[in-house]
Amino acid sequence: MRSDSVKTGVAQAPHRSLFNALGFTKEELERPLIGIVSSFNEIVPGHMNLDKITQAVKLGVAMAGGTPVVFPAIAVCDGIAMGHVGMKYSLVTRDLIADSTECMALAHGFDGLVCIPNCDKNVPGLLMAAARLNIPTVFVSGGPMLAGHVKNKKRSLSAMFEAVGSVAANTMTMDELCEFEEKVCPTCGSCSGMYTANSMNCLTEAIGMGLKGNGTIPAVYSERIRLAKHAGMKIMELVEKNICPRDIMTKESFRNALIVDMALGCSTNTMLHIPAIAKEAGVDLDLDMANELSNITPNLCHLAPAGPTYMEDLNEAGGVYAVMNELSKKNLLNLDCMTVNGTTIGENIKNCVNKDPEVIRPLENPYSQTGGIAVLKGNLAPDSGVVKRSAVAESMLKHEGPARVFDCEEDAIAAIRGGKINPGDVVVIRYEGPKGGPGMREMLNPTSAIAGMGLGESVALITDGRFSGASRGASIGHVSPEAAVGGPIALVKEGDIISIDIPANKLNMLVDDEELERRRAEWQPREPKVKTGYLARYTQLVTSGNMGAVLEVKGN
């Protein structure tokens, strides 16, 4: 056993004395040591129930003959961090989570891990750690929040942010805003639409690292407690058979995940996280692959914010496996990929039928013949830009308009709420990328303000930052190269005509090459916004958004 390095032999007597201090018995030390990475905290709504999930996992491990040992992982609530300096610290935690989990797992010789994440960067951070460590690992999330109900309609967090824009536009009263505030987030769990947390928890199933229901069983259902117990039992099978993450996270399984991503209409943040996880697994993924797969994958789901259905509805319709079963009818998936069940994808999904064709459209009646995400390129985004195509109004799939240029999120929000943005405009927010932000902030506040003020079907937004999964509309993020390194987005001037053609995967500014070269010669890099602490180190090491914003040591 891997844990023999900390508990077996004469040389390990000092180690055993410390286990004695922890209250471990001889019998417990004779069993495999299973690290349980718990993201429980009291600041993230998606994590407040993870103490119960953790206890259930511990019971499962113990029932199956292992010794469970809990240690923590951090998590930031993107909603609470939104719109202020806190959002600079969201994406960057993904690497802290991966690094700290690596440290704990290797320092203490665990035989296997059960990872209990739930929210945005917590899931990919732990998947990165699992791929890097490559010891038997299973995931069980805390589950999604139930949708709220306001005025007889289901609602979620995105409606809350858009309500703020409606108040600014004088189309909603303060009393109505207070009703939204009280009702849109009614339970614990990851926010109830197909936002980043739920996207990544669903894709954990698609990759094969989570059990059936990991992404969709609501947080408040007792079924999730049972799932956690099964995850605790399942890790003991994986340890016994030595089935490791890299046996599961192969190029074929990542391809499966991207196809499921397109069918579900997941958050654009998956285009940052999947390449980063793949890199840790030793798999090379090019973002161009996303468009190739999107072209052959129908979009089957329109969950909030793209449509009126929510995670609880997807769960009742059969969940991720039902979507995968539907896709398998078109031979889109590799059914031979291994999963943490110890069985293949094909074996897992064969009896998982679509129970609600209004929530999961059948292949013969998709929302569109192409997938939910598109990667755009052009002279404004030579490397890439990413848009959630399934959440864009038909009228905005092709758009030309004058650039309204802002060098930070706060200035853009002030202009939008101040009524200075007009129908047809293209809002450009730059110097918010991985290096420039630093931390590649999410732009949910400006996109929600645009939607809330009734401009969602006439105004586009382009940024080298990124978007929350709760954003909708013609919101194009991850523009690479970013402004901070002299990317073309840094050269855009007020009034330049921007051309967006999502069906053709094009993003251009209608400025001739000679003029762009003149602007490029005049451009000067800016002083870093943050010069001390973790963000300063992050700025030095982070790569571009099109590379997953991973950290690389210079010279490697």
Coordinates of C-alpha atoms in Angstrom, one line a residue:
M1 CA 0.0 0.0 0.0
R2 CA 1.1 3.6 -0.7
S3 CA 0.5 4.4 3.0
D4 CA 3.1 1.9 4.1
S5 CA 5.6 4.8 3.8
V6 CA 4.0 6.4 6.8
K7 CA 2.8 3.4 8.9
T8 CA 4.7 0.2 8.3
G9 CA 8.2 -0.9 9.5
V10 CA 10.6 0.0 12.3
A11 CA 11.6 3.3 10.7
Q12 CA 8.0 4.3 10.8
A13 CA 7.6 4.0 14.6
P14 CA 7.8 7.8 15.0
H15 CA 5.0 8.1 12.4
R16 CA 2.9 5.6 14.2
S17 CA 3.3 7.5 17.4
L18 CA 1.8 10.5 15.8
F19 CA -1.1 8.5 14.5
N20 CA -1.6 7.3 18.1
A21 CA -1.8 11.0 19.1
L22 CA -4.6 11.3 16.6
G23 CA -6.5 8.5 18.2
F24 CA -6.0 5.9 15.4
T25 CA -6.1 2.3 16.4
K26 CA -3.8 -0.5 15.2
E27 CA -6.7 -1.9 13.3
E28 CA -7.3 1.3 11.5
L29 CA -3.7 1.6 10.5
E30 CA -3.8 -1.9 9.0
R31 CA -6.4 -0.7 6.5
P32 CA -5.9 1.6 3.4
L33 CA -5.7 5.3 4.3
I34 CA -8.3 7.2 2.3
G35 CA -7.9 11.0 2.1
I36 CA -11.2 12.8 2.0
V37 CA -10.7 16.3 0.5
S38 CA -13.6 18.2 2.0
S39 CA -14.4 21.7 0.6
F40 CA -16.8 22.5 3.5
N41 CA -16.9 26.1 4.6
E42 CA -19.5 28.6 5.9
I43 CA -19.2 31.3 3.2
V44 CA -20.1 29.4 0.0
P45 CA -23.8 28.3 -0.2
G46 CA -22.7 25.4 -2.4
H47 CA -20.4 24.2 0.4
M48 CA -22.4 24.6 3.6
N49 CA -23.8 21.1 3.3
L50 CA -20.5 19.4 2.6
D51 CA -20.0 18.5 6.2
K52 CA -23.0 16.0 5.8
I53 CA -21.5 14.8 2.5
T54 CA -18.2 14.3 4.2
Q55 CA -19.7 12.3 7.0
A56 CA -21.5 10.1 4.5
V57 CA -18.3 9.5 2.5
K58 CA -16.5 8.5 5.8
L59 CA -19.2 6.0 6.6
G60 CA -18.9 4.5 3.1
V61 CA -15.2 4.2 3.3
A62 CA -15.4 2.6 6.8
M63 CA -18.1 0.2 5.7
A64 CA -15.9 -1.0 2.8
G65 CA -12.9 -1.6 5.0
G66 CA -10.9 1.7 4.7
T67 CA -9.8 4.3 7.2
P68 CA -11.1 7.8 6.2
V69 CA -9.0 10.8 7.0
V70 CA -10.5 14.3 6.2
F71 CA -8.5 17.3 5.1
P72 CA -9.7 20.6 3.7
A73 CA -9.7 22.5 0.3
I74 CA -10.5 26.1 0.0
A75 CA -13.3 27.6 -2.2
V76 CA -14.4 31.1 -3.3
C77 CA -18.1 31.9 -3.8
D78 CA -18.0 33.6 -7.3
G79 CA -21.4 35.3 -6.6
I80 CA -20.1 37.0 -3.4
A81 CA -16.8 37.8 -5.0
M82 CA -18.4 39.3 -8.1
G83 CA -17.9 42.9 -9.1
H84 CA -15.1 43.9 -6.8
V85 CA -11.5 43.0 -6.0
G86 CA -12.6 39.6 -4.7
M87 CA -13.2 38.3 -8.3
K88 CA -9.4 38.6 -9.0
Y89 CA -9.1 35.8 -6.4
S90 CA -11.5 33.3 -8.0
L91 CA -9.8 31.7 -11.0
V92 CA -6.4 31.8 -9.2
T93 CA -7.7 29.5 -6.4
R94 CA -7.9 26.7 -8.9
D95 CA -4.1 26.3 -8.8
L96 CA -4.0 26.8 -5.0
I97 CA -6.5 24.0 -4.6
A98 CA -4.6 21.7 -6.9
D99 CA -1.2 22.5 -5.3
S100 CA -2.4 22.2 -1.7
T101 CA -4.2 18.8 -2.4
E102 CA -0.9 17.5 -4.0
C103 CA 1.0 18.6 -0.9
M104 CA -1.4 16.9 1.5
A105 CA -1.8 13.7 -0.4
L106 CA 1.9 13.1 -1.0
A107 CA 3.0 14.3 2.4
H108 CA 0.7 11.8 4.2
G109 CA 0.9 8.8 1.9
F110 CA -2.8 8.3 1.2
D111 CA -3.8 5.2 -0.7
G112 CA -6.8 6.8 -2.4
L113 CA -8.8 10.1 -2.4
V114 CA -12.4 11.0 -2.3
C115 CA -12.8 14.6 -3.5
I116 CA -15.8 16.6 -2.4
P117 CA -16.0 19.9 -4.4
N118 CA -19.0 21.9 -5.5
C119 CA -18.3 25.4 -6.8
D120 CA -16.7 27.0 -9.8
K121 CA -12.9 26.6 -9.4
N122 CA -13.1 24.0 -6.7
V123 CA -14.1 21.2 -9.1
P124 CA -11.5 21.8 -11.8
G125 CA -8.8 22.4 -9.1
L126 CA -9.4 19.0 -7.5
L127 CA -9.7 17.3 -11.0
M128 CA -6.3 18.8 -11.8
A129 CA -4.9 17.5 -8.5
A130 CA -6.3 14.0 -9.2
A131 CA -4.8 13.9 -12.7
R132 CA -1.4 15.1 -11.3
L133 CA -1.3 12.7 -8.4
N134 CA -2.7 9.7 -10.3
I135 CA -3.7 7.7 -7.3
P136 CA -7.2 6.1 -7.1
T137 CA -9.7 8.9 -6.8
V138 CA -13.5 9.3 -6.9
F139 CA -15.5 12.6 -6.9
V140 CA -18.8 13.4 -5.2
S141 CA -20.1 17.0 -5.4
G142 CA -22.4 18.8 -3.0
G143 CA -25.1 19.1 -5.6
P144 CA -27.1 21.9 -7.2
M145 CA -29.4 24.4 -5.4
L146 CA -33.2 24.1 -6.1
A147 CA -34.5 26.9 -8.3
G148 CA -36.3 29.8 -6.6
H149 CA -39.8 30.9 -7.4
V150 CA -40.8 34.5 -8.0
K151 CA -44.2 35.5 -9.4
N152 CA -44.9 31.9 -10.3
K153 CA -41.7 31.4 -12.3
K154 CA -38.6 29.5 -11.5
R155 CA -35.6 31.8 -11.0
S156 CA -31.9 31.6 -10.2
L157 CA -29.0 33.8 -9.4
S158 CA -28.7 35.2 -12.9
A159 CA -32.2 36.7 -12.5
M160 CA -31.0 38.4 -9.4
F161 CA -28.1 40.2 -11.2
E162 CA -30.4 41.1 -14.1
A163 CA -32.9 42.5 -11.6
V164 CA -30.3 45.1 -10.5
G165 CA -30.0 46.2 -14.1
S166 CA -33.8 46.5 -14.3
V167 CA -33.9 48.7 -11.3
A168 CA -31.3 51.0 -12.9
A169 CA -33.5 51.1 -16.0
N170 CA -36.5 52.0 -13.8
T171 CA -38.4 48.9 -15.0
M172 CA -38.4 47.2 -11.6
T173 CA -39.2 48.7 -8.2
M174 CA -37.1 48.3 -5.1
D175 CA -39.9 46.2 -3.5
E176 CA -39.8 43.8 -6.5
L177 CA -36.0 43.6 -6.1
C178 CA -36.4 42.7 -2.5
E179 CA -38.7 39.9 -3.4
F180 CA -36.1 38.5 -5.8
E181 CA -33.5 38.9 -3.2
E182 CA -35.5 36.8 -0.7
K183 CA -36.5 34.0 -3.1
V184 CA -34.0 33.3 -6.0
C185 CA -31.6 31.3 -3.9
P186 CA -33.8 29.2 -1.6
T187 CA -31.5 26.3 -0.6
C188 CA -27.9 25.3 -0.2
G189 CA -26.1 24.0 -3.3
S190 CA -24.4 25.3 -6.4
C191 CA -26.6 27.9 -8.1
S192 CA -29.4 26.2 -9.9
G193 CA -28.7 26.9 -13.6
M194 CA -26.1 25.5 -16.0
Y195 CA -23.5 27.8 -14.6
T196 CA -19.8 26.9 -14.1
A197 CA -20.1 24.8 -11.0
N198 CA -22.9 22.6 -12.3
S199 CA -21.2 22.4 -15.8
M200 CA -18.1 21.0 -14.2
N201 CA -19.9 18.6 -11.9
C202 CA -21.8 17.3 -14.9
L203 CA -18.6 17.0 -17.0
T204 CA -17.0 15.1 -14.1
E205 CA -19.6 12.4 -14.8
A206 CA -19.0 12.6 -18.5
I207 CA -15.2 12.2 -18.1
G208 CA -15.9 9.2 -15.8
M209 CA -14.6 10.6 -12.5
G210 CA -18.0 10.8 -10.7
L211 CA -20.9 8.4 -10.2
K212 CA -24.3 8.8 -11.8
G213 CA -26.1 11.8 -10.5
N214 CA -22.9 13.6 -9.4
G215 CA -23.9 16.7 -11.4
T216 CA -27.6 16.8 -11.0
I217 CA -29.0 15.3 -7.8
P218 CA -30.1 18.4 -5.8
A219 CA -28.1 19.3 -2.7
V220 CA -31.1 19.0 -0.4
Y221 CA -32.1 15.5 -1.5
S222 CA -31.3 12.6 0.7
E223 CA -30.4 10.7 -2.5
R224 CA -27.2 12.8 -2.4
I225 CA -26.3 11.4 1.0
R226 CA -26.7 7.9 -0.4
L227 CA -24.5 8.9 -3.4
A228 CA -21.8 10.0 -1.0
K229 CA -21.9 6.7 0.8
H230 CA -21.5 4.9 -2.5
A231 CA -18.6 7.1 -3.4
G232 CA -16.9 6.1 -0.1
M233 CA -17.5 2.5 -0.9
K234 CA -16.4 2.8 -4.5
I235 CA -13.0 4.2 -3.6
M236 CA -12.1 1.0 -1.9
E237 CA -12.8 -0.9 -5.1
L238 CA -10.6 1.5 -7.1
V239 CA -7.7 1.1 -4.5
E240 CA -8.0 -2.7 -4.7
K241 CA -8.0 -2.7 -8.5
N242 CA -5.5 0.2 -8.7
I243 CA -7.7 2.1 -11.2
C244 CA -6.1 5.6 -11.3
P245 CA -7.3 8.9 -12.8
R246 CA -5.1 8.7 -15.8
D247 CA -6.7 5.3 -16.6
I248 CA -10.0 7.2 -16.8
M249 CA -9.0 10.7 -18.0
T250 CA -7.7 9.9 -21.5
K251 CA -7.9 11.8 -24.7
E252 CA -11.1 9.9 -25.6
S253 CA -12.8 10.7 -22.3
F254 CA -12.0 14.4 -22.7
R255 CA -13.4 14.3 -26.2
N256 CA -16.6 12.7 -24.6
A257 CA -16.7 15.5 -22.1
L258 CA -16.4 18.2 -24.8
I259 CA -19.3 16.6 -26.7
V260 CA -21.5 16.4 -23.6
D261 CA -20.5 20.1 -23.0
M262 CA -21.8 21.1 -26.4
A263 CA -25.0 19.1 -25.9
L264 CA -25.7 20.5 -22.4
G265 CA -24.8 24.1 -23.3
C266 CA -22.3 24.5 -20.5
S267 CA -20.5 27.5 -19.2
T268 CA -17.7 29.0 -21.3
N269 CA -15.4 28.5 -18.3
T270 CA -15.2 24.9 -19.3
M271 CA -13.0 26.0 -22.2
L272 CA -10.5 27.1 -19.5
H273 CA -10.8 24.2 -17.2
I274 CA -11.0 21.2 -19.5
P275 CA -7.6 22.0 -21.2
A276 CA -6.1 22.7 -17.8
I277 CA -7.2 19.3 -16.4
A278 CA -6.1 17.6 -19.6
K279 CA -2.6 19.1 -19.3
E280 CA -2.3 17.6 -15.8
A281 CA -3.3 14.2 -17.2
G282 CA -0.7 14.5 -20.0
V283 CA -3.3 15.0 -22.7
D284 CA -2.9 17.7 -25.3
L285 CA -6.1 19.5 -26.2
D286 CA -6.3 22.3 -28.8
L287 CA -9.3 24.6 -28.5
D288 CA -9.9 24.2 -32.3
M289 CA -11.1 20.8 -31.3
A290 CA -14.1 22.4 -29.7
N291 CA -15.4 23.8 -33.0
E292 CA -14.9 20.5 -34.7
L293 CA -17.0 18.7 -32.1
S294 CA -19.5 21.5 -32.0
N295 CA -20.1 21.1 -35.7
I296 CA -21.2 17.5 -35.2
T297 CA -22.9 17.8 -31.8
P298 CA -26.5 18.9 -31.5
N299 CA -27.5 21.2 -28.6
L300 CA -30.1 19.3 -26.6
C301 CA -30.5 21.3 -23.5
H302 CA -31.4 25.0 -22.7
L303 CA -30.9 25.2 -19.0
A304 CA -30.9 28.6 -17.3
P305 CA -29.7 31.2 -18.3
A306 CA -30.2 29.9 -21.9
G307 CA -33.7 28.7 -21.2
P308 CA -36.4 28.1 -18.6
T309 CA -35.3 24.7 -17.2
Y310 CA -33.0 24.1 -14.2
M311 CA -30.7 21.4 -12.8
E312 CA -33.6 19.8 -10.9
D313 CA -35.4 19.4 -14.2
L314 CA -32.4 17.8 -15.8
N315 CA -32.1 15.4 -12.9
E316 CA -35.8 14.4 -13.3
A317 CA -35.3 13.9 -17.0
G318 CA -32.5 11.4 -16.5
G319 CA -29.5 13.5 -15.8
V320 CA -26.1 13.5 -17.6
Y321 CA -26.3 9.8 -18.5
A322 CA -29.6 10.3 -20.3
V323 CA -28.0 13.0 -22.4
M324 CA -25.1 10.7 -23.1
N325 CA -27.4 7.9 -24.1
E326 CA -29.2 10.2 -26.5
L327 CA -25.8 11.3 -28.0
S328 CA -24.8 7.6 -28.3
K329 CA -27.6 7.1 -30.8
K330 CA -25.5 9.2 -33.3
N331 CA -22.3 7.3 -32.4
L332 CA -20.8 10.6 -31.0
L333 CA -19.3 9.1 -27.9
N334 CA -16.5 6.6 -27.2
L335 CA -18.4 4.1 -25.1
D336 CA -15.3 2.1 -24.2
C337 CA -13.9 4.7 -21.8
M338 CA -13.3 3.5 -18.3
T339 CA -15.1 5.2 -15.3
V340 CA -14.8 5.2 -11.5
N341 CA -17.5 2.5 -11.5
G342 CA -14.9 0.1 -12.8
T343 CA -17.2 -0.2 -15.9
T344 CA -17.3 1.6 -19.2
I345 CA -19.4 4.6 -20.3
G346 CA -21.4 2.3 -22.6
E347 CA -22.2 0.0 -19.7
N348 CA -23.2 2.9 -17.5
I349 CA -25.6 4.7 -19.9
K350 CA -27.3 1.8 -21.7
N351 CA -30.5 1.9 -19.6
C352 CA -30.6 5.6 -19.0
V353 CA -33.5 6.9 -21.0
N354 CA -34.7 10.4 -21.6
K355 CA -37.7 10.9 -19.4
D356 CA -38.6 14.4 -20.6
P357 CA -38.1 15.5 -24.2
E358 CA -38.9 19.1 -23.2
V359 CA -35.8 19.2 -21.0
I360 CA -33.5 16.9 -23.0
R361 CA -34.4 17.4 -26.6
P362 CA -34.2 14.1 -28.7
L363 CA -31.7 14.0 -31.5
E364 CA -34.4 14.5 -34.1
N365 CA -35.5 17.8 -32.5
P366 CA -32.5 19.6 -31.1
Y367 CA -32.3 23.3 -30.2
S368 CA -29.7 23.5 -32.9
Q369 CA -27.6 21.1 -35.0
T370 CA -24.4 22.6 -33.5
G371 CA -23.2 22.7 -30.0
G372 CA -23.6 25.2 -27.2
I373 CA -20.1 26.7 -27.3
A374 CA -18.2 28.3 -30.2
V375 CA -14.5 29.4 -30.4
L376 CA -14.1 32.5 -32.5
K377 CA -11.0 33.8 -34.3
G378 CA -10.0 36.8 -36.4
N379 CA -7.8 39.9 -36.3
L380 CA -9.3 40.8 -32.9
A381 CA -8.7 37.3 -31.5
P382 CA -5.9 35.6 -33.4
D383 CA -5.7 32.8 -30.8
S384 CA -9.3 32.5 -29.7
G385 CA -12.4 34.0 -28.2
V386 CA -15.2 31.9 -26.6
V387 CA -19.0 32.4 -26.6
K388 CA -21.9 30.4 -25.2
R389 CA -23.7 30.2 -28.6
S390 CA -26.8 28.5 -27.1
A391 CA -27.4 31.6 -24.9
V392 CA -27.2 34.1 -27.8
A393 CA -30.4 35.5 -29.3
E394 CA -30.8 34.6 -33.0
S395 CA -30.6 38.3 -33.9
M396 CA -27.1 38.6 -32.4
L397 CA -25.4 35.6 -34.0
K398 CA -24.2 38.1 -36.6
H399 CA -23.6 41.6 -35.5
E400 CA -21.6 44.7 -36.5
G401 CA -21.4 47.8 -34.3
P402 CA -19.2 50.5 -32.9
A403 CA -16.7 49.7 -30.2
R404 CA -17.3 51.2 -26.8
V405 CA -13.9 50.7 -25.1
F406 CA -13.2 50.4 -21.4
D407 CA -10.0 49.5 -19.7
C408 CA -11.6 47.9 -16.6
E409 CA -14.9 46.3 -15.6
E410 CA -15.9 49.1 -13.2
D411 CA -15.8 51.8 -16.0
A412 CA -18.0 49.6 -18.2
I413 CA -20.6 49.0 -15.5
A414 CA -20.8 52.7 -14.8
A415 CA -21.4 53.5 -18.5
I416 CA -24.0 50.8 -18.9
R417 CA -26.0 51.7 -15.7
G418 CA -25.6 55.4 -16.6
G419 CA -27.5 54.9 -19.9
K420 CA -24.4 55.7 -22.1
I421 CA -24.6 52.4 -24.1
N422 CA -26.8 52.4 -27.1
P423 CA -28.5 49.6 -29.1
G424 CA -26.0 48.2 -31.6
D425 CA -22.9 49.0 -29.5
V426 CA -20.1 46.5 -28.9
V427 CA -18.8 47.0 -25.4
V428 CA -15.1 46.1 -25.2
I429 CA -13.6 45.5 -21.7
R430 CA -9.9 44.9 -21.7
Y431 CA -6.9 44.5 -19.4
E432 CA -9.0 42.0 -17.4
G433 CA -7.2 38.9 -18.7
P434 CA -5.2 36.3 -16.7
K435 CA -2.2 38.7 -16.5
G436 CA -3.9 42.0 -16.9
G437 CA -6.7 41.6 -14.4
P438 CA -4.9 39.9 -12.8
G439 CA -7.0 36.8 -12.4
M440 CA -9.3 37.0 -15.4
R441 CA -12.4 38.4 -13.6
E442 CA -15.9 37.2 -14.6
M443 CA -18.1 39.9 -16.2
L444 CA -21.5 38.9 -14.8
N445 CA -22.3 42.4 -13.6
P446 CA -21.9 44.1 -17.0
T447 CA -23.7 41.3 -18.9
S448 CA -26.5 41.3 -16.4
A449 CA -26.8 45.1 -16.5
I450 CA -27.1 44.9 -20.3
A451 CA -29.8 42.2 -20.1
G452 CA -31.6 44.0 -17.2
M453 CA -31.7 47.3 -19.1
G454 CA -33.3 45.6 -22.1
L455 CA -30.2 45.6 -24.4
G456 CA -29.5 41.9 -24.4
E457 CA -30.6 41.4 -28.0
S458 CA -28.9 44.5 -29.4
V459 CA -25.6 45.0 -27.5
A460 CA -22.5 42.7 -27.6
L461 CA -19.7 42.4 -25.0
I462 CA -16.2 41.4 -25.8
T463 CA -13.4 40.9 -23.2
D464 CA -10.1 39.3 -22.5
G465 CA -11.6 38.4 -19.1
R466 CA -14.3 35.7 -18.8
F467 CA -17.9 35.3 -18.1
S468 CA -19.9 33.6 -15.4
G469 CA -22.0 30.6 -16.6
A470 CA -24.9 32.8 -15.5
S471 CA -24.1 35.3 -18.3
R472 CA -26.2 35.2 -21.5
G473 CA -26.3 37.2 -24.7
A474 CA -23.5 37.9 -27.2
S475 CA -20.8 37.8 -24.6
I476 CA -17.5 36.8 -26.0
G477 CA -14.7 36.2 -23.5
H478 CA -11.2 34.7 -23.2
V479 CA -10.0 36.9 -26.1
S480 CA -6.4 35.9 -26.7
P481 CA -3.8 37.2 -26.8
E482 CA -4.9 39.5 -24.0
A483 CA -4.4 43.3 -23.8
A484 CA -1.7 43.1 -21.1
V485 CA 0.7 41.3 -23.6
G486 CA -0.2 43.6 -26.5
G487 CA -2.9 41.5 -28.1
P488 CA -5.1 43.2 -30.7
I489 CA -7.8 43.9 -28.2
A490 CA -5.4 46.5 -26.7
L491 CA -5.4 48.3 -30.1
V492 CA -9.2 48.8 -30.4
K493 CA -10.3 52.5 -30.4
E494 CA -13.6 54.0 -29.5
G495 CA -15.9 53.8 -32.6
D496 CA -14.0 51.1 -34.4
I497 CA -16.5 48.8 -36.1
I498 CA -16.5 45.3 -34.7
S499 CA -17.8 42.4 -36.7
I500 CA -19.1 39.3 -35.0
D501 CA -20.1 36.2 -37.0
I502 CA -20.7 33.3 -34.6
P503 CA -21.9 30.8 -37.2
A504 CA -18.7 31.4 -39.1
N505 CA -16.6 31.5 -35.9
K506 CA -15.2 34.9 -36.8
L507 CA -14.4 37.9 -34.6
N508 CA -12.8 41.0 -36.4
M509 CA -12.4 44.7 -36.1
L510 CA -12.8 46.4 -39.4
V511 CA -9.5 48.2 -39.3
D512 CA -6.9 47.8 -42.1
D513 CA -3.6 46.1 -41.4
E514 CA -1.6 49.2 -41.9
E515 CA -3.5 51.1 -39.3
L516 CA -3.2 48.2 -36.9
E517 CA 0.5 48.1 -37.4
R518 CA 0.8 51.8 -36.6
R519 CA -1.2 51.3 -33.4
R520 CA 0.9 48.3 -32.5
A521 CA 4.1 50.4 -32.8
E522 CA 2.6 53.0 -30.4
W523 CA 1.4 50.6 -27.8
Q524 CA 3.2 50.4 -24.5
P525 CA 2.8 47.7 -21.8
R526 CA 1.2 48.9 -18.6
E527 CA 2.5 48.6 -15.1
P528 CA 1.1 45.5 -13.3
K529 CA -2.0 46.3 -11.2
V530 CA -0.8 44.2 -8.3
K531 CA 2.8 44.0 -7.3
T532 CA 2.8 42.0 -4.1
G533 CA 1.4 38.8 -2.7
Y534 CA -0.1 35.8 -4.5
L535 CA -1.6 37.7 -7.4
A536 CA 1.9 39.2 -8.3
R537 CA 3.4 35.7 -8.4
Y538 CA 0.4 34.5 -10.4
T539 CA 0.8 37.3 -13.0
Q540 CA 4.4 36.1 -13.6
L541 CA 3.5 32.5 -14.2
V542 CA 0.0 32.4 -15.8
T543 CA -0.4 31.6 -19.5
S544 CA -3.0 32.9 -21.9
G545 CA -6.7 32.1 -21.7
N546 CA -6.6 29.9 -24.9
M547 CA -4.1 27.7 -23.1
G548 CA -6.4 27.3 -20.1
A549 CA -4.7 30.0 -18.0
V550 CA -2.5 27.4 -16.5
L551 CA 0.7 28.2 -14.6
E552 CA 4.1 27.5 -16.2
V553 CA 7.6 28.1 -14.9
K554 CA 9.5 30.4 -17.2
G555 CA 11.9 28.5 -19.4
N556 CA 9.8 25.3 -19.4

